[in-house]
Amino acid sequence: MTSHRYWRAPLLALAAVLLLLPGTAAARVPVAPPAPAEVATPDRPSYDVSLRADADGSHWTGRQTVSFRNASRTPLRSVDVRLWGNGTDRCGAPGAPSPVRVGKVVGGTPRPLAVGCTALRIDLPAPLPYRARTSVSFDLSITVPDRVHRFGRDGAYRYLGNALPLLSVRDARGRHLDPDVGFGESFYTLAGDFRVVLDHPSALVVPATGTTTRRAGAPGRTVSTSVARGVRDFAWAAGPFRSRTVTTPGGVRLNAYWTDTTPPEGVALDLKNAVGSVDAFGKRFGRYPYHELDLVMSDRLDDFGNMEFPGLVLLWTEPEGSAVVHEIAHQWFYGIVGNDQFAAPWLDESFAQYANQTYYRESTAGCWEDQGGWPSGTAALTRPMGYYADGHRFEYVQVVYMRGACALHDLERVLGSRTMAAVLRGYVRDHWLGVATTADFKRAAQAATAQDLGPFWTEHRIF
């Protein structure tokens, strides 16, 4: 998640389908396995996007196609597409429409935009059966907002985080159409594949999620094609970035991009910490699967801080560096092990902060007591973003980041360091490119010890 100005210092100091094959007896026919009780659908999304930029990367137009499968036994009659880039501007104003706009929908019938113009329901022409696959496509127009933000601009630089429309999720709890509350994250997406073709002026350097190849386009233009598999989102930037590439001892390619005002000592420090942490987390949690990672750095991103995307992180870099280790930890917690960020923000932020503190070998022996009392009688580690947006925003950083990380350090003291490491590695393995819940983590921890962890969960308000 982004690290805002008022709490940045603590951050720094911080998935065989089983088929029964027919036998010789006529009665033995293929039988499909039962769908999971809380299956998430539509799954296995594949995004194919082609966009063309204007002269400075402020406006991108083209077309997007997304194909998907119905993982549910219940026929799928519609899908929801989230336009998260409209979260701040919502439906816009006269003369200033929403930054992300879609049109000419093929493959279904669109309904009016909802949830502040961040949700588009598309009715399918016929119910999609279990395990069947289909696609929808639409024209896409993206105008980068005039603000320093993860989806915004700063001088000659453009940042396009949360700009691409993504499929929403449906499960046993229904359609997930939570709002963007203006801080933290409300995202919940399933891992899929992306192929994004960006036609842009050759003067613009375009870091992006995935592996990118470039070819000459029309005179003065370049066509960059980025392919990413098994990721939950896709982000890119555009501008006259300076760049450098290094490869970690573990074989991960780190592509560093920075603005002309980013302090060189901060760039060097971020690269050093990125090299160390991506390999360290690969050994601790499971090897980083994407082979390369882009670091996009600026000294002017302090209005929103830092932000993680699959294979790309935006960093507010000063001479003393940034929260790069925390953001790289997010490649595992939310990137590889997904979670519903609106319902359970602690599952990515607390875990990333714990990993950050572990990497820096911070002293955390008394961190729970050092936090003092809970900020309120209703505070708990497992509160959703809606709770914080409804009059409890002041609790968000203290609880989700500070107390959450401390709770995991306390659990490590209960289980022992070796057992805790095994729990986390198993937890990541069992939910690799899937979605985990608080209950999943509690089961994993309890299975590692004969001690009843019930009192621990109660004390730390992990419900």
Short mmCIF file of C-alpha atoms in Angstrom, two decimals:
data_model
loop_
_atom_site.label_atom_id
_atom_site.label_comp_id
_atom_site.label_asym_id
_atom_site.label_seq_id
_atom_site.Cartn_x
_atom_site.Cartn_y
_atom_site.Cartn_z
CA MET A 1 0.00 0.00 0.00
CA THR A 2 0.97 3.61 -0.25
CA SER A 3 2.95 5.04 2.59
CA HIS A 4 1.68 8.50 3.42
CA ARG A 5 3.75 11.31 4.89
CA TYR A 6 2.45 10.99 8.45
CA TRP A 7 3.43 7.36 8.92
CA ARG A 8 6.23 6.83 6.46
CA ALA A 9 8.94 6.92 9.12
CA PRO A 10 7.71 3.83 11.01
CA LEU A 11 7.64 1.95 7.70
CA LEU A 12 11.24 2.76 7.12
CA ALA A 13 12.18 2.15 10.92
CA LEU A 14 9.11 -1.05 9.44
CA ALA A 15 -2.94 -22.23 -7.54
CA ALA A 16 -5.43 -30.39 -11.66
CA VAL A 17 -8.64 -30.48 -12.36
CA LEU A 18 -9.51 -34.08 -11.36
CA LEU A 19 -11.59 -35.86 -14.00
CA LEU A 20 -12.94 -39.36 -13.47
CA LEU A 21 -12.08 -41.02 -16.75
CA PRO A 22 -14.59 -43.42 -18.28
CA GLY A 23 -13.94 -47.07 -17.60
CA THR A 24 -15.09 -50.20 -19.37
CA ALA A 25 -18.46 -50.26 -17.64
CA ALA A 26 -21.15 -48.30 -19.49
CA ALA A 27 -22.32 -46.77 -16.21
CA ARG A 28 -18.94 -45.12 -15.63
CA VAL A 29 -19.11 -41.72 -17.31
CA PRO A 30 -16.98 -38.59 -16.73
CA VAL A 31 -18.05 -36.84 -13.55
CA ALA A 32 -17.10 -33.24 -12.83
CA PRO A 33 -15.83 -32.56 -9.30
CA PRO A 34 -17.99 -30.51 -7.00
CA ALA A 35 -17.34 -26.79 -7.08
CA PRO A 36 -15.80 -25.39 -3.89
CA ALA A 37 -18.24 -23.98 -1.36
CA GLU A 38 -16.88 -20.45 -1.71
CA VAL A 39 -15.73 -20.53 -5.33
CA ALA A 40 -14.67 -17.18 -6.76
CA THR A 41 -15.86 -16.40 -10.26
CA PRO A 42 -15.28 -15.42 -13.03
CA ASP A 43 -11.80 -16.88 -12.91
CA ARG A 44 -8.80 -17.40 -15.19
CA PRO A 45 -9.17 -13.93 -16.75
CA SER A 46 -7.09 -13.00 -19.76
CA TYR A 47 -6.74 -9.31 -20.67
CA ASP A 48 -5.75 -8.19 -24.17
CA VAL A 49 -5.26 -4.41 -24.39
CA SER A 50 -4.07 -2.13 -27.16
CA LEU A 51 -3.68 1.61 -26.44
CA ARG A 52 -2.18 4.60 -28.22
CA ALA A 53 -0.79 7.57 -26.33
CA ASP A 54 -0.91 11.21 -27.26
CA ALA A 55 2.22 13.36 -27.46
CA ASP A 56 3.03 13.39 -23.74
CA GLY A 57 1.28 10.27 -22.42
CA SER A 58 -1.60 12.15 -20.83
CA HIS A 59 -4.28 10.46 -22.92
CA TRP A 60 -4.48 6.81 -24.01
CA THR A 61 -7.16 5.37 -26.32
CA GLY A 62 -7.80 1.93 -27.78
CA ARG A 63 -9.59 -1.28 -27.03
CA GLN A 64 -9.61 -3.90 -24.30
CA THR A 65 -10.83 -7.50 -24.41
CA VAL A 66 -11.16 -9.71 -21.37
CA SER A 67 -11.95 -13.40 -21.58
CA PHE A 68 -12.96 -15.40 -18.52
CA ARG A 69 -14.37 -18.69 -17.25
CA ASN A 70 -17.36 -19.36 -15.03
CA ALA A 71 -16.00 -21.29 -12.06
CA SER A 72 -19.39 -21.51 -10.35
CA ARG A 73 -22.09 -24.18 -10.71
CA THR A 74 -24.55 -21.32 -11.02
CA PRO A 75 -24.77 -20.02 -14.61
CA LEU A 76 -23.19 -16.60 -14.94
CA ARG A 77 -25.60 -14.04 -16.36
CA SER A 78 -23.47 -10.93 -16.06
CA VAL A 79 -20.02 -9.71 -15.09
CA ASP A 80 -18.87 -6.58 -13.29
CA VAL A 81 -15.93 -4.54 -14.54
CA ARG A 82 -14.26 -2.21 -12.05
CA LEU A 83 -13.01 1.15 -13.27
CA TRP A 84 -10.88 1.85 -10.21
CA GLY A 85 -9.24 4.82 -11.91
CA ASN A 86 -12.50 6.73 -11.33
CA GLY A 87 -12.30 6.19 -7.57
CA THR A 88 -11.24 9.75 -6.78
CA ASP A 89 -13.05 11.68 -9.51
CA ARG A 90 -16.04 9.32 -9.58
CA CYS A 91 -18.50 10.44 -12.28
CA GLY A 92 -16.66 13.70 -12.86
CA ALA A 93 -18.26 17.06 -13.45
CA PRO A 94 -19.58 18.99 -16.45
CA GLY A 95 -16.68 19.49 -18.81
CA ALA A 96 -14.51 17.14 -16.74
CA PRO A 97 -15.68 13.56 -17.28
CA SER A 98 -14.35 10.55 -15.41
CA PRO A 99 -10.71 9.72 -16.20
CA VAL A 100 -11.56 6.15 -17.34
CA ARG A 101 -14.32 5.74 -19.90
CA VAL A 102 -15.57 2.71 -21.84
CA GLY A 103 -17.84 2.41 -24.88
CA LYS A 104 -18.90 0.19 -27.80
CA VAL A 105 -19.24 -2.89 -25.61
CA VAL A 106 -19.26 -6.20 -27.53
CA GLY A 107 -20.13 -9.53 -25.95
CA GLY A 108 -22.82 -8.21 -23.64
CA THR A 109 -25.14 -5.34 -22.81
CA PRO A 110 -23.77 -2.67 -20.46
CA ARG A 111 -25.86 -1.17 -17.68
CA PRO A 112 -25.38 2.34 -16.31
CA LEU A 113 -22.21 2.91 -14.31
CA ALA A 114 -22.57 2.42 -10.55
CA VAL A 115 -20.58 2.85 -7.32
CA GLY A 116 -19.38 6.32 -8.25
CA CYS A 117 -18.70 5.33 -11.88
CA THR A 118 -16.25 2.62 -10.72
CA ALA A 119 -18.47 -0.38 -11.57
CA LEU A 120 -19.92 -1.43 -14.94
CA ARG A 121 -22.24 -4.44 -15.04
CA ILE A 122 -22.37 -6.18 -18.46
CA ASP A 123 -25.27 -8.58 -19.02
CA LEU A 124 -24.17 -11.59 -21.05
CA PRO A 125 -26.25 -12.58 -24.12
CA ALA A 126 -26.92 -16.01 -22.59
CA PRO A 127 -26.15 -17.58 -19.19
CA LEU A 128 -22.59 -18.85 -19.12
CA PRO A 129 -22.52 -22.49 -17.89
CA TYR A 130 -20.11 -23.94 -15.36
CA ARG A 131 -16.57 -24.05 -16.77
CA ALA A 132 -17.60 -22.37 -20.04
CA ARG A 133 -15.59 -19.42 -21.30
CA THR A 134 -16.50 -16.21 -23.07
CA SER A 135 -15.26 -12.65 -23.50
CA VAL A 136 -16.34 -9.03 -23.57
CA SER A 137 -14.57 -6.13 -25.22
CA PHE A 138 -14.92 -2.37 -25.25
CA ASP A 139 -13.31 0.84 -26.38
CA LEU A 140 -11.20 2.37 -23.64
CA SER A 141 -10.20 5.97 -23.05
CA ILE A 142 -7.86 6.95 -20.21
CA THR A 143 -7.05 10.55 -19.30
CA VAL A 144 -4.36 10.84 -16.63
CA PRO A 145 -5.66 13.12 -13.83
CA ASP A 146 -3.83 16.31 -13.06
CA ARG A 147 -2.63 15.36 -9.59
CA VAL A 148 0.44 13.72 -8.09
CA HIS A 149 -0.94 10.27 -7.43
CA ARG A 150 -0.52 6.59 -8.27
CA PHE A 151 -2.94 7.42 -11.12
CA GLY A 152 -1.83 10.94 -11.95
CA ARG A 153 0.91 13.14 -13.32
CA ASP A 154 3.82 15.21 -12.17
CA GLY A 155 5.49 17.50 -14.67
CA ALA A 156 6.56 15.40 -17.65
CA TYR A 157 5.87 12.12 -15.84
CA ARG A 158 2.65 10.06 -15.99
CA TYR A 159 1.69 7.29 -13.57
CA LEU A 160 -1.02 4.81 -14.59
CA GLY A 161 -1.72 2.66 -11.58
CA ASN A 162 -5.28 1.28 -11.25
CA ALA A 163 -6.03 2.68 -14.73
CA LEU A 164 -6.98 -0.55 -16.55
CA PRO A 165 -10.52 -1.90 -15.96
CA LEU A 166 -10.50 -5.23 -14.14
CA LEU A 167 -13.04 -7.99 -13.57
CA SER A 168 -14.73 -7.95 -10.20
CA VAL A 169 -15.20 -11.09 -8.12
CA ARG A 170 -18.34 -12.97 -7.09
CA ASP A 171 -18.33 -15.66 -4.42
CA ALA A 172 -20.52 -17.03 -1.62
CA ARG A 173 -20.81 -13.50 -0.24
CA GLY A 174 -22.15 -12.19 -3.55
CA ARG A 175 -20.88 -9.46 -5.87
CA HIS A 176 -17.90 -7.54 -4.54
CA LEU A 177 -18.62 -3.92 -5.41
CA ASP A 178 -17.01 -2.14 -2.50
CA PRO A 179 -16.21 1.57 -2.89
CA ASP A 180 -12.86 3.27 -3.10
CA VAL A 181 -12.76 4.94 0.32
CA GLY A 182 -10.00 7.39 -0.63
CA PHE A 183 -7.14 5.80 1.32
CA GLY A 184 -5.63 2.34 1.53
CA GLU A 185 -6.99 -0.16 -0.99
CA SER A 186 -10.40 -1.67 -1.74
CA PHE A 187 -9.22 -4.05 -4.46
CA TYR A 188 -10.12 -7.73 -4.82
CA THR A 189 -9.12 -9.41 -8.08
CA LEU A 190 -8.14 -12.87 -9.21
CA ALA A 191 -4.82 -13.67 -10.87
CA GLY A 192 -4.87 -13.68 -14.66
CA ASP A 193 -2.81 -13.00 -17.75
CA PHE A 194 -2.20 -9.67 -19.47
CA ARG A 195 -0.96 -8.72 -22.92
CA VAL A 196 -0.80 -4.94 -23.16
CA VAL A 197 0.37 -3.17 -26.31
CA LEU A 198 1.26 0.50 -25.80
CA ASP A 199 1.94 2.70 -28.85
CA HIS A 200 3.72 5.81 -27.58
CA PRO A 201 6.15 8.57 -28.59
CA SER A 202 9.69 7.23 -28.63
CA ALA A 203 10.75 10.03 -26.29
CA LEU A 204 8.70 8.45 -23.52
CA VAL A 205 10.26 5.68 -21.45
CA VAL A 206 7.48 3.26 -20.43
CA PRO A 207 8.13 0.94 -17.49
CA ALA A 208 5.32 -1.62 -17.09
CA THR A 209 4.21 -4.78 -15.36
CA GLY A 210 5.53 -7.95 -17.01
CA THR A 211 8.20 -8.59 -19.61
CA THR A 212 8.36 -5.89 -22.26
CA THR A 213 9.58 -6.01 -25.85
CA ARG A 214 9.83 -2.92 -28.02
CA ARG A 215 9.74 -2.29 -31.76
CA ALA A 216 9.68 0.77 -33.97
CA GLY A 217 6.22 2.04 -34.82
CA ALA A 218 5.23 5.00 -36.98
CA PRO A 219 7.95 7.66 -37.34
CA GLY A 220 8.89 8.95 -33.91
CA ARG A 221 6.89 6.28 -32.11
CA THR A 222 7.60 2.99 -30.34
CA VAL A 223 5.32 0.02 -29.74
CA SER A 224 5.94 -1.60 -26.35
CA THR A 225 4.34 -4.99 -25.74
CA SER A 226 4.20 -6.20 -22.15
CA VAL A 227 3.20 -9.75 -21.23
CA ALA A 228 2.48 -10.79 -17.64
CA ARG A 229 1.08 -14.12 -16.47
CA GLY A 230 -0.48 -14.86 -13.12
CA VAL A 231 -0.90 -11.26 -11.95
CA ARG A 232 -3.84 -9.38 -10.42
CA ASP A 233 -3.34 -6.01 -12.04
CA PHE A 234 -1.25 -4.14 -14.59
CA ALA A 235 0.38 -0.74 -14.19
CA TRP A 236 2.68 1.44 -16.23
CA ALA A 237 4.29 4.86 -16.27
CA ALA A 238 5.50 7.15 -19.02
CA GLY A 239 8.02 9.97 -19.13
CA PRO A 240 11.66 10.88 -19.72
CA PHE A 241 12.86 8.54 -16.98
CA ARG A 242 16.49 7.72 -16.46
CA SER A 243 17.09 4.00 -16.03
CA ARG A 244 19.44 1.26 -14.93
CA THR A 245 19.09 -2.53 -14.78
CA VAL A 246 20.71 -4.91 -12.32
CA THR A 247 20.25 -8.63 -11.72
CA THR A 248 20.12 -9.99 -8.19
CA PRO A 249 22.27 -12.96 -7.15
CA GLY A 250 19.00 -14.97 -7.18
CA GLY A 251 18.40 -14.11 -10.83
CA VAL A 252 15.69 -11.44 -10.58
CA ARG A 253 16.05 -8.58 -13.03
CA LEU A 254 15.48 -5.21 -11.39
CA ASN A 255 14.72 -2.33 -13.74
CA ALA A 256 15.12 1.02 -12.00
CA TYR A 257 13.53 4.16 -13.41
CA TRP A 258 13.78 7.59 -11.84
CA THR A 259 12.92 11.20 -12.57
CA ASP A 260 15.49 13.89 -13.17
CA THR A 261 15.02 15.30 -9.66
CA THR A 262 15.25 12.01 -7.75
CA PRO A 263 18.37 12.10 -5.54
CA PRO A 264 21.01 9.64 -6.84
CA GLU A 265 21.90 8.48 -3.34
CA GLY A 266 18.23 7.51 -2.83
CA VAL A 267 18.22 5.61 -6.11
CA ALA A 268 21.36 3.71 -5.11
CA LEU A 269 19.97 2.87 -1.67
CA ASP A 270 16.62 1.71 -3.08
CA LEU A 271 18.40 -0.54 -5.56
CA LYS A 272 20.59 -2.01 -2.83
CA ASN A 273 17.61 -2.74 -0.58
CA ALA A 274 15.58 -4.08 -3.50
CA VAL A 275 18.34 -6.50 -4.50
CA GLY A 276 18.65 -7.78 -0.94
CA SER A 277 14.97 -8.04 -0.10
CA VAL A 278 13.63 -9.66 -3.28
CA ASP A 279 16.12 -12.50 -2.87
CA ALA A 280 15.58 -12.72 0.88
CA PHE A 281 11.80 -12.90 0.52
CA GLY A 282 12.17 -15.45 -2.27
CA LYS A 283 14.07 -17.71 0.10
CA ARG A 284 11.71 -17.06 3.00
CA PHE A 285 8.30 -17.19 1.29
CA GLY A 286 8.83 -18.83 -2.10
CA ARG A 287 10.74 -17.80 -5.22
CA TYR A 288 9.56 -14.60 -6.89
CA PRO A 289 7.75 -15.91 -9.99
CA TYR A 290 7.90 -13.01 -12.45
CA HIS A 291 11.67 -12.85 -13.06
CA GLU A 292 11.74 -9.06 -13.23
CA LEU A 293 10.53 -6.12 -11.20
CA ASP A 294 10.33 -2.44 -12.13
CA LEU A 295 11.12 0.25 -9.55
CA VAL A 296 9.71 3.65 -10.53
CA MET A 297 11.16 6.37 -8.32
CA SER A 298 10.43 10.04 -7.76
CA ASP A 299 11.13 12.52 -4.99
CA ARG A 300 7.72 14.17 -5.58
CA LEU A 301 5.32 11.31 -4.82
CA ASP A 302 4.96 12.28 -1.18
CA ASP A 303 1.30 13.22 -1.61
CA PHE A 304 0.47 9.52 -1.73
CA GLY A 305 3.76 7.87 -0.88
CA ASN A 306 4.52 4.43 -2.27
CA MET A 307 2.35 1.88 -4.06
CA GLU A 308 2.75 -1.74 -5.09
CA PHE A 309 1.56 -3.35 -8.32
CA PRO A 310 2.46 -6.79 -9.67
CA GLY A 311 5.96 -6.50 -11.06
CA LEU A 312 6.10 -2.73 -10.55
CA VAL A 313 6.30 -0.44 -7.55
CA LEU A 314 6.02 3.33 -7.33
CA LEU A 315 8.37 4.84 -4.77
CA TRP A 316 8.69 8.18 -3.04
CA THR A 317 12.48 8.27 -2.96
CA GLU A 318 14.47 10.73 -0.89
CA PRO A 319 18.21 10.74 -0.13
CA GLU A 320 17.63 8.21 2.66
CA GLY A 321 15.69 5.94 0.29
CA SER A 322 12.07 4.84 0.43
CA ALA A 323 9.79 2.10 1.75
CA VAL A 324 11.00 -0.14 -1.09
CA VAL A 325 11.32 -3.26 1.11
CA HIS A 326 7.74 -2.95 2.38
CA GLU A 327 6.48 -2.51 -1.20
CA ILE A 328 8.50 -5.48 -2.46
CA ALA A 329 7.04 -7.62 0.34
CA HIS A 330 3.64 -6.81 -1.19
CA GLN A 331 4.69 -8.81 -4.25
CA TRP A 332 4.03 -11.83 -2.02
CA PHE A 333 1.25 -10.47 0.18
CA TYR A 334 -1.57 -9.47 -2.10
CA GLY A 335 0.43 -10.12 -5.30
CA ILE A 336 1.13 -13.85 -4.96
CA VAL A 337 -1.16 -14.54 -1.99
CA GLY A 338 -4.26 -12.52 -2.73
CA ASN A 339 -6.85 -11.24 -0.30
CA ASP A 340 -9.97 -9.12 -0.30
CA GLN A 341 -8.28 -5.83 0.55
CA PHE A 342 -11.54 -4.13 1.48
CA ALA A 343 -12.67 -6.89 3.85
CA ALA A 344 -9.30 -7.76 5.39
CA PRO A 345 -6.61 -5.12 4.82
CA TRP A 346 -4.42 -6.61 7.54
CA LEU A 347 -3.73 -9.70 5.40
CA ASP A 348 -1.48 -7.72 3.09
CA GLU A 349 -0.41 -4.62 5.03
CA SER A 350 0.41 -6.29 8.36
CA PHE A 351 2.25 -9.11 6.59
CA ALA A 352 4.24 -6.73 4.38
CA GLN A 353 5.18 -4.65 7.41
CA TYR A 354 6.20 -7.77 9.37
CA ALA A 355 8.38 -8.84 6.42
CA ASN A 356 9.90 -5.35 6.24
CA GLN A 357 10.83 -5.34 9.92
CA THR A 358 12.17 -8.89 9.70
CA TYR A 359 14.38 -7.98 6.75
CA TYR A 360 15.87 -5.03 8.63
CA ARG A 361 16.17 -7.14 11.80
CA GLU A 362 14.39 -4.50 13.81
CA SER A 363 14.02 -5.05 17.52
CA THR A 364 10.35 -5.96 18.08
CA ALA A 365 10.47 -7.72 21.42
CA GLY A 366 8.27 -5.16 23.16
CA CYS A 367 6.42 -3.75 20.19
CA TRP A 368 2.97 -4.89 21.36
CA GLU A 369 3.32 -3.24 24.74
CA ASP A 370 4.94 -0.19 23.18
CA GLN A 371 1.75 0.44 21.19
CA GLY A 372 -0.11 1.10 24.41
CA GLY A 373 -3.83 0.39 24.57
CA TRP A 374 -6.13 -0.13 21.64
CA PRO A 375 -7.21 3.20 20.11
CA SER A 376 -10.86 2.30 20.77
CA GLY A 377 -13.02 -0.45 22.17
CA THR A 378 -14.10 -1.42 18.66
CA ALA A 379 -10.62 -1.58 17.14
CA ALA A 380 -9.47 -4.99 15.87
CA LEU A 381 -6.90 -6.25 13.40
CA THR A 382 -9.60 -7.82 11.25
CA ARG A 383 -11.76 -4.74 10.69
CA PRO A 384 -12.63 -3.95 7.03
CA MET A 385 -11.86 -0.72 5.21
CA GLY A 386 -15.47 0.34 5.64
CA TYR A 387 -14.88 0.51 9.40
CA TYR A 388 -11.94 2.87 8.98
CA ALA A 389 -13.82 5.03 6.48
CA ASP A 390 -16.74 5.34 8.91
CA GLY A 391 -15.14 7.59 11.50
CA HIS A 392 -12.11 5.47 12.43
CA ARG A 393 -9.50 6.55 9.92
CA PHE A 394 -7.23 7.66 12.75
CA GLU A 395 -6.93 3.98 13.79
CA TYR A 396 -5.92 2.68 10.37
CA VAL A 397 -2.13 3.02 10.45
CA GLN A 398 -1.71 2.19 14.14
CA VAL A 399 -3.83 -0.96 13.92
CA VAL A 400 -3.29 -2.36 10.42
CA TYR A 401 0.42 -1.57 10.16
CA MET A 402 1.83 -1.28 13.65
CA ARG A 403 -0.29 -3.63 15.73
CA GLY A 404 -0.69 -6.06 12.82
CA ALA A 405 3.04 -6.46 12.34
CA CYS A 406 3.55 -6.71 16.12
CA ALA A 407 0.92 -9.45 16.34
CA LEU A 408 2.85 -11.50 13.77
CA HIS A 409 6.09 -10.95 15.69
CA ASP A 410 4.30 -12.07 18.87
CA LEU A 411 3.04 -15.18 17.06
CA GLU A 412 6.61 -15.90 16.02
CA ARG A 413 7.65 -15.73 19.67
CA VAL A 414 4.88 -18.22 20.56
CA LEU A 415 5.67 -20.66 17.74
CA GLY A 416 9.40 -20.15 17.50
CA SER A 417 11.23 -18.61 14.57
CA ARG A 418 11.75 -21.85 12.65
CA THR A 419 8.09 -22.88 12.98
CA MET A 420 6.86 -19.41 12.05
CA ALA A 421 9.02 -19.48 8.92
CA ALA A 422 7.56 -22.88 8.00
CA VAL A 423 4.01 -21.64 8.62
CA LEU A 424 4.47 -18.63 6.37
CA ARG A 425 6.17 -20.59 3.61
CA GLY A 426 3.38 -23.20 3.71
CA TYR A 427 0.71 -20.51 3.80
CA VAL A 428 2.18 -18.88 0.70
CA ARG A 429 2.56 -22.25 -1.07
CA ASP A 430 -1.02 -23.30 -0.30
CA HIS A 431 -2.47 -20.04 -1.60
CA TRP A 432 -0.03 -19.39 -4.44
CA LEU A 433 -1.75 -17.08 -6.95
CA GLY A 434 -4.99 -17.72 -5.08
CA VAL A 435 -6.90 -15.91 -2.36
CA ALA A 436 -6.43 -16.34 1.38
CA THR A 437 -8.60 -15.35 4.33
CA THR A 438 -7.96 -14.71 7.99
CA ALA A 439 -9.43 -18.15 8.74
CA ASP A 440 -6.90 -19.72 6.35
CA PHE A 441 -4.00 -18.13 8.18
CA LYS A 442 -5.33 -19.05 11.62
CA ARG A 443 -5.73 -22.69 10.51
CA ALA A 444 -2.17 -22.75 9.17
CA ALA A 445 -0.76 -21.38 12.42
CA GLN A 446 -2.84 -23.66 14.65
CA ALA A 447 -1.80 -26.73 12.64
CA ALA A 448 1.82 -25.96 13.51
CA THR A 449 1.44 -26.20 17.30
CA ALA A 450 -0.26 -28.31 19.96
CA GLN A 451 -0.89 -25.13 21.96
CA ASP A 452 -4.39 -23.70 21.71
CA LEU A 453 -3.99 -20.38 19.93
CA GLY A 454 -7.51 -19.25 20.80
CA PRO A 455 -6.35 -16.94 23.61
CA PHE A 456 -3.69 -15.47 21.30
CA TRP A 457 -6.27 -14.58 18.64
CA THR A 458 -8.52 -13.03 21.27
CA GLU A 459 -5.77 -10.96 22.85
CA HIS A 460 -4.66 -9.66 19.47
CA ARG A 461 -8.23 -9.17 18.27
CA ILE A 462 -7.82 -11.43 15.23
CA PHE A 463 -11.41 -12.58 14.85
#
